[in-house]
Structures are given as structure tokens and as C-alpha cells.
CSV table of C-alpha atoms in Angstrom, one decimal:
chain,number,residue,atom,x,y,z
A,1,GLN,CA,-11.1,6.7,13.3
A,2,VAL,CA,-7.5,5.9,12.7
A,3,GLN,CA,-5.4,8.7,11.3
A,4,LEU,CA,-1.8,8.9,10.3
A,5,GLN,CA,0.3,11.9,9.5
A,6,GLU,CA,3.8,11.9,8.0
A,7,SER,CA,6.4,14.6,8.9
A,8,GLY,CA,9.9,15.3,7.7
A,9,PRO,CA,11.9,17.3,5.2
A,10,GLY,CA,10.7,17.7,1.6
A,11,LEU,CA,14.2,18.1,0.3
A,12,VAL,CA,17.3,16.0,1.0
A,13,LYS,CA,20.8,16.3,-0.4
A,14,PRO,CA,22.4,13.4,-2.2
A,15,SER,CA,24.3,11.1,0.2
A,16,GLU,CA,22.4,12.4,3.2
A,17,THR,CA,20.0,10.5,5.5
A,18,LEU,CA,16.2,10.8,5.2
A,19,SER,CA,14.4,10.9,8.5
A,20,LEU,CA,10.6,10.6,8.5
A,21,THR,CA,8.1,10.2,11.4
A,22,CYS,CA,4.5,9.0,11.3
A,23,THR,CA,2.2,10.1,14.1
A,24,VAL,CA,-0.8,7.9,14.8
A,25,SER,CA,-4.1,8.9,16.3
A,26,GLY,CA,-7.2,6.8,17.0
A,27,ASP,CA,-5.2,3.6,17.7
A,28,SER,CA,-2.9,2.4,20.5
A,29,MET,CA,-0.4,1.1,18.0
A,30,ARG,CA,0.2,-2.1,20.1
A,31,ASN,CA,-2.1,-4.4,18.1
A,32,ASN,CA,-0.9,-3.9,14.6
A,33,HIS,CA,2.2,-3.6,12.5
A,34,TRP,CA,3.0,-0.3,10.9
A,35,THR,CA,4.6,0.3,7.5
A,36,TRP,CA,6.2,2.7,5.0
A,37,ILE,CA,5.5,2.6,1.3
A,38,ARG,CA,6.8,4.9,-1.4
A,39,GLN,CA,5.8,5.9,-4.9
A,40,SER,CA,8.2,7.5,-7.4
A,41,PRO,CA,6.6,10.3,-9.5
A,42,GLY,CA,4.3,8.8,-12.0
A,43,GLU,CA,5.3,5.3,-11.0
A,44,GLY,CA,4.0,2.4,-9.0
A,45,LEU,CA,4.1,1.5,-5.3
A,46,GLU,CA,7.1,0.0,-3.5
A,47,TRP,CA,6.9,-1.5,0.0
A,48,ILE,CA,9.8,-0.2,2.2
A,49,GLY,CA,9.4,-2.1,5.5
A,50,ARG,CA,7.2,-2.8,8.5
A,51,VAL,CA,7.6,-2.4,12.3
A,52,HIS,CA,5.8,-3.5,15.4
A,53,THR,CA,6.1,-1.9,18.9
A,54,SER,CA,7.2,-5.4,20.1
A,55,GLY,CA,10.4,-4.9,18.1
A,56,ASP,CA,9.4,-7.2,15.2
A,57,ILE,CA,10.8,-5.5,12.1
A,58,LYS,CA,11.1,-6.6,8.4
A,59,TYR,CA,12.7,-4.6,5.6
A,60,ASN,CA,12.5,-4.7,1.8
A,61,PRO,CA,15.7,-6.6,0.9
A,62,SER,CA,16.6,-4.1,-1.7
A,63,LEU,CA,16.7,-1.3,0.9
A,64,GLU,CA,17.7,-3.2,4.0
A,65,SER,CA,21.4,-2.1,3.9
A,66,ARG,CA,20.4,1.6,4.1
A,67,LEU,CA,17.2,1.3,6.2
A,68,THR,CA,16.3,1.6,9.9
A,69,MET,CA,12.8,1.7,11.3
A,70,SER,CA,11.5,2.0,14.8
A,71,ALA,CA,8.2,2.4,16.7
A,72,ASP,CA,7.3,4.0,20.0
A,73,ALA,CA,3.8,3.4,21.3
A,74,SER,CA,4.1,5.9,24.1
A,75,LYS,CA,4.7,8.7,21.6
A,76,LYS,CA,2.2,7.1,19.1
A,77,GLN,CA,4.9,7.4,16.4
A,78,PHE,CA,7.0,5.2,14.2
A,79,SER,CA,9.9,6.3,12.1
A,80,LEU,CA,12.1,5.7,9.1
A,81,ASN,CA,15.7,6.5,8.4
A,82,LEU,CA,17.1,5.9,5.0
A,83,LYS,CA,20.8,6.7,4.5
A,84,SER,CA,22.9,7.4,1.4
A,85,MET,CA,20.0,9.0,-0.5
A,86,THR,CA,20.2,9.4,-4.2
A,87,ALA,CA,17.9,10.8,-6.9
A,88,ALA,CA,16.4,7.3,-7.3
A,89,ASP,CA,14.9,7.7,-3.8
A,90,THR,CA,12.9,10.7,-4.8
A,91,ALA,CA,9.3,9.7,-4.2
A,92,ILE,CA,6.1,10.3,-2.2
A,93,TYR,CA,6.6,8.4,1.1
A,94,TYR,CA,3.4,7.1,2.8
A,95,CYS,CA,3.0,5.6,6.2
A,96,ALA,CA,0.2,3.1,6.8
A,97,ARG,CA,-1.3,0.6,9.2
A,98,ILE,CA,-1.1,-3.1,8.4
A,99,GLY,CA,-4.5,-4.6,8.9
A,100,THR,CA,-5.1,-8.0,10.5
A,101,TYR,CA,-7.9,-10.6,10.4
A,102,SER,CA,-8.2,-14.3,11.1
A,103,GLY,CA,-4.6,-14.5,12.2
A,104,THR,CA,-3.2,-13.0,9.0
A,105,PHE,CA,-1.9,-9.6,8.3
A,106,GLY,CA,-0.2,-7.7,5.5
A,107,TYR,CA,-2.7,-5.4,3.8
A,108,PHE,CA,-2.7,-1.7,4.3
A,109,ASP,CA,-6.0,-0.4,5.7
A,110,TYR,CA,-5.2,3.2,6.8
A,111,TRP,CA,-2.8,5.5,5.1
A,112,GLY,CA,-1.3,8.9,5.7
A,113,GLN,CA,-1.6,11.6,3.0
A,114,GLY,CA,2.0,11.2,2.0
A,115,VAL,CA,5.0,13.5,1.9
A,116,LEU,CA,7.0,14.2,-1.3
A,117,VAL,CA,10.7,13.8,-0.7
A,118,THR,CA,13.0,15.2,-3.4
A,119,VAL,CA,16.7,14.3,-3.5
A,120,SER,CA,18.7,17.2,-5.0
A,121,SER,CA,21.7,19.3,-4.2
B,1,ASP,CA,10.0,-12.7,-4.9
B,2,ILE,CA,6.3,-12.8,-5.9
B,3,VAL,CA,5.6,-10.7,-9.0
B,4,LEU,CA,2.1,-9.4,-9.7
B,5,THR,CA,1.0,-8.7,-13.2
B,6,GLN,CA,-2.1,-6.6,-13.8
B,7,SER,CA,-4.1,-6.6,-17.0
B,8,PRO,CA,-5.1,-4.5,-18.9
B,9,GLY,CA,-2.8,-1.6,-18.5
B,10,THR,CA,-5.6,0.8,-19.4
B,11,LEU,CA,-9.3,0.1,-19.5
B,12,SER,CA,-11.6,2.6,-21.3
B,13,LEU,CA,-15.3,2.3,-20.3
B,14,SER,CA,-18.3,4.5,-19.6
B,15,PRO,CA,-20.4,5.1,-16.5
B,16,GLY,CA,-22.9,2.3,-15.9
B,17,GLN,CA,-20.7,-0.3,-17.6
B,18,ARG,CA,-19.0,-3.3,-15.8
B,19,ALA,CA,-15.3,-3.3,-15.3
B,20,THR,CA,-13.2,-6.4,-14.9
B,21,LEU,CA,-9.5,-6.0,-13.8
B,22,SER,CA,-7.1,-8.9,-13.5
B,23,CYS,CA,-4.1,-9.7,-11.3
B,24,TRP,CA,-1.8,-12.7,-11.8
B,25,ALA,CA,0.7,-13.8,-9.2
B,26,SER,CA,4.0,-15.6,-10.1
B,27,ARG,CA,3.5,-18.0,-7.3
B,28,ASN,CA,0.5,-19.3,-5.3
B,29,LEU,CA,-0.7,-16.9,-2.6
B,30,PRO,CA,-1.6,-18.9,0.5
B,31,LYS,CA,-4.9,-18.1,2.2
B,32,ASN,CA,-5.7,-15.7,-0.7
B,33,ARG,CA,-3.5,-13.0,0.7
B,34,LEU,CA,-4.3,-10.4,-1.9
B,35,ALA,CA,-5.6,-6.9,-1.6
B,36,TRP,CA,-6.9,-4.3,-4.1
B,37,PHE,CA,-6.5,-0.5,-3.8
B,38,GLN,CA,-7.9,2.5,-5.7
B,39,GLN,CA,-5.8,5.6,-6.2
B,40,LYS,CA,-6.9,9.0,-7.5
B,41,PRO,CA,-4.6,11.8,-8.5
B,42,GLY,CA,-3.0,13.5,-5.5
B,43,GLN,CA,-4.4,11.0,-3.1
B,44,ALA,CA,-3.1,8.1,-1.1
B,45,PRO,CA,-4.2,4.6,-2.2
B,46,ARG,CA,-7.5,3.5,-0.6
B,47,LEU,CA,-8.0,-0.1,0.5
B,48,LEU,CA,-11.0,-1.8,-1.4
B,49,ILE,CA,-10.6,-5.5,-0.9
B,50,TYR,CA,-8.4,-7.8,1.3
B,51,GLY,CA,-8.3,-11.6,1.6
B,52,ALA,CA,-9.1,-11.5,-2.2
B,53,SER,CA,-12.8,-11.0,-1.6
B,54,ILE,CA,-13.5,-9.2,1.6
B,55,ARG,CA,-14.7,-5.6,1.2
B,56,ALA,CA,-13.0,-3.1,3.4
B,57,THR,CA,-15.0,-0.7,5.6
B,58,ASP,CA,-17.4,1.6,3.8
B,59,ILE,CA,-16.6,0.2,0.3
B,60,PRO,CA,-19.7,0.1,-1.9
B,61,ASP,CA,-21.0,-3.3,-2.8
B,62,ARG,CA,-20.5,-2.6,-6.5
B,63,PHE,CA,-16.9,-3.5,-5.8
B,64,SER,CA,-16.2,-7.2,-5.6
B,65,GLY,CA,-13.1,-9.4,-5.5
B,66,SER,CA,-12.7,-13.0,-6.5
B,67,GLY,CA,-10.0,-15.6,-7.3
B,68,SER,CA,-7.5,-17.8,-5.6
B,69,GLY,CA,-4.1,-19.3,-6.0
B,70,THR,CA,-2.5,-17.2,-8.7
B,71,ASP,CA,-5.4,-15.6,-10.5
B,72,PHE,CA,-7.5,-12.8,-9.0
B,73,THR,CA,-10.1,-10.4,-10.3
B,74,LEU,CA,-11.6,-7.1,-9.2
B,75,THR,CA,-15.1,-6.4,-10.6
B,76,ILE,CA,-16.9,-3.1,-10.5
B,77,SER,CA,-20.5,-3.9,-11.4
B,78,ARG,CA,-21.8,-0.5,-12.5
B,79,LEU,CA,-19.2,2.2,-12.9
B,80,GLU,CA,-19.9,5.5,-11.2
B,81,PRO,CA,-18.0,8.7,-12.3
B,82,GLU,CA,-15.9,8.6,-9.2
B,83,ASP,CA,-14.6,5.1,-9.9
B,84,PHE,CA,-12.3,6.3,-12.7
B,85,ALA,CA,-8.9,6.0,-11.1
B,86,VAL,CA,-5.8,3.7,-11.0
B,87,TYR,CA,-6.2,0.3,-9.4
B,88,TYR,CA,-3.4,-1.7,-7.8
B,89,CYS,CA,-3.3,-5.3,-6.5
B,90,GLN,CA,-0.9,-6.2,-3.6
B,91,GLN,CA,0.2,-9.5,-2.2
B,92,TYR,CA,1.0,-10.3,1.4
B,93,GLY,CA,1.6,-14.0,0.9
B,94,SER,CA,5.3,-13.8,0.8
B,95,ALA,CA,7.4,-14.2,3.9
B,96,VAL,CA,10.1,-12.0,2.4
B,97,MET,CA,8.3,-8.9,1.3
B,98,TYR,CA,5.1,-7.4,0.1
B,99,THR,CA,4.7,-6.4,-3.6
B,100,PHE,CA,2.3,-4.4,-5.8
B,101,GLY,CA,1.1,-4.9,-9.3
B,102,GLN,CA,2.0,-2.2,-11.8
B,103,GLY,CA,-1.6,-0.8,-11.9
B,104,THR,CA,-4.6,-0.6,-14.2
B,105,LYS,CA,-5.8,2.8,-15.2
B,106,LEU,CA,-9.6,2.9,-15.6
B,107,GLU,CA,-10.5,5.8,-17.8
B,108,ILE,CA,-13.7,7.2,-19.4
């Protein structure tokens, strides 16, 4: 069974950089893309970006200028760095696996439990 | 990019009834690249349907997805008490980014 677990600070100061890590178990990581999604309190879902251990990376254009993602199959982890944080970035951050079938991919089949990140001084 | 609009915003039904949730895409989704998720309070979303109509692992057969192009539907044939939650559609047909609908709250 594939399991994902987010780790990182629950509180970040304005203008600082958020660093989150997702640890994967039950999967080698090499056959799928991996992704981050966030959900502001009481709001909907926003896709942040995706990464593959091959180096293929795609970001949400609205976050691209502040965002860096990476993946390390040997550690079974992938990570997110989001700089210049503001209150608008306060959200639950989820990591997830991107499912694939018949040569297509893009849906999210396994999720972590999420970590609430609050931006406040 | 591709905007998804879900309807209705809130759906009030009773256990045993049939639920029909709609999701419209602002542009055609090639190869029916649309998924549905269920989210309960305090939990991560759970994948129900992908490819517009393929049930994910361990999803009961009372959940079904249909549609193509820009119009998609999630149907729950006979509501169980545990089905009352928020439902989101998500598209992965865009080469630029993935997007979600705003959600439909299914309440008793």
C-alpha cells in the first residue's frame, strides 16, 4: 500500500521560505510523478506543481516565480520550497502521487494526510 | 487555463436517494481526463473516479462517472450516511496546469 507523509514547520513568518518534505513508502517513486496541492482554510483545492525523479518538473504558473520542487528516489522523498511567503499562502499542504493509466497521467490517487502551514509573525 | 464549474453548490438529499453532481469544463478535455474526489472534514481528498468513468481501487459501485468533452457527471445511486461530504472534480487535460472545481457539498 502506498503511503505518503508530509513533514515541515507549521508556522512560517512572512517573507520567509516554506520547506516541506514528503516521504513515500510502498512505492519506488520511479514510475510516477509526484505532486503538491494546497487548500486554504474553508476553501477549494489548488494544484502547486509536479515532479518526477527523472527531473521532469512542472509548476503552477501563478506560483512558478517562488517555487522549487525536487525528488530523490534513493531517499524516497520529494520536496517543496516556496519563498516569500505571505498570509495568502496559509493553507493545508498535501503531497500526493499522480496516477497513470493507458499512457495518460494527472489524477491524484494517493494522498498524505496534509500539514497546516500558517504564515504569521 | 481550463476552468471547471460544479453544480449545484449544495445538494440536500436523504440516505437511499440518488445524487447527481455536475462538472462543466471551459474547454474540451481530451481523452476524458477528468477525476472526481470526495473530501470529509479533517481528511485529505479521496480519489473516486478517473478517466471520467473508471472507478478507483476499493470504491463502491454505487459511485459512477459519465460524460465526455466538456460535460461530466458523478452519480451516487443510493446514498449511504457516509457519502455526505464535499465532492470535487479535477481536470488533467491541460498541458499548462491541473485545476479543480469549486466543490459540491452533499448534505442531509
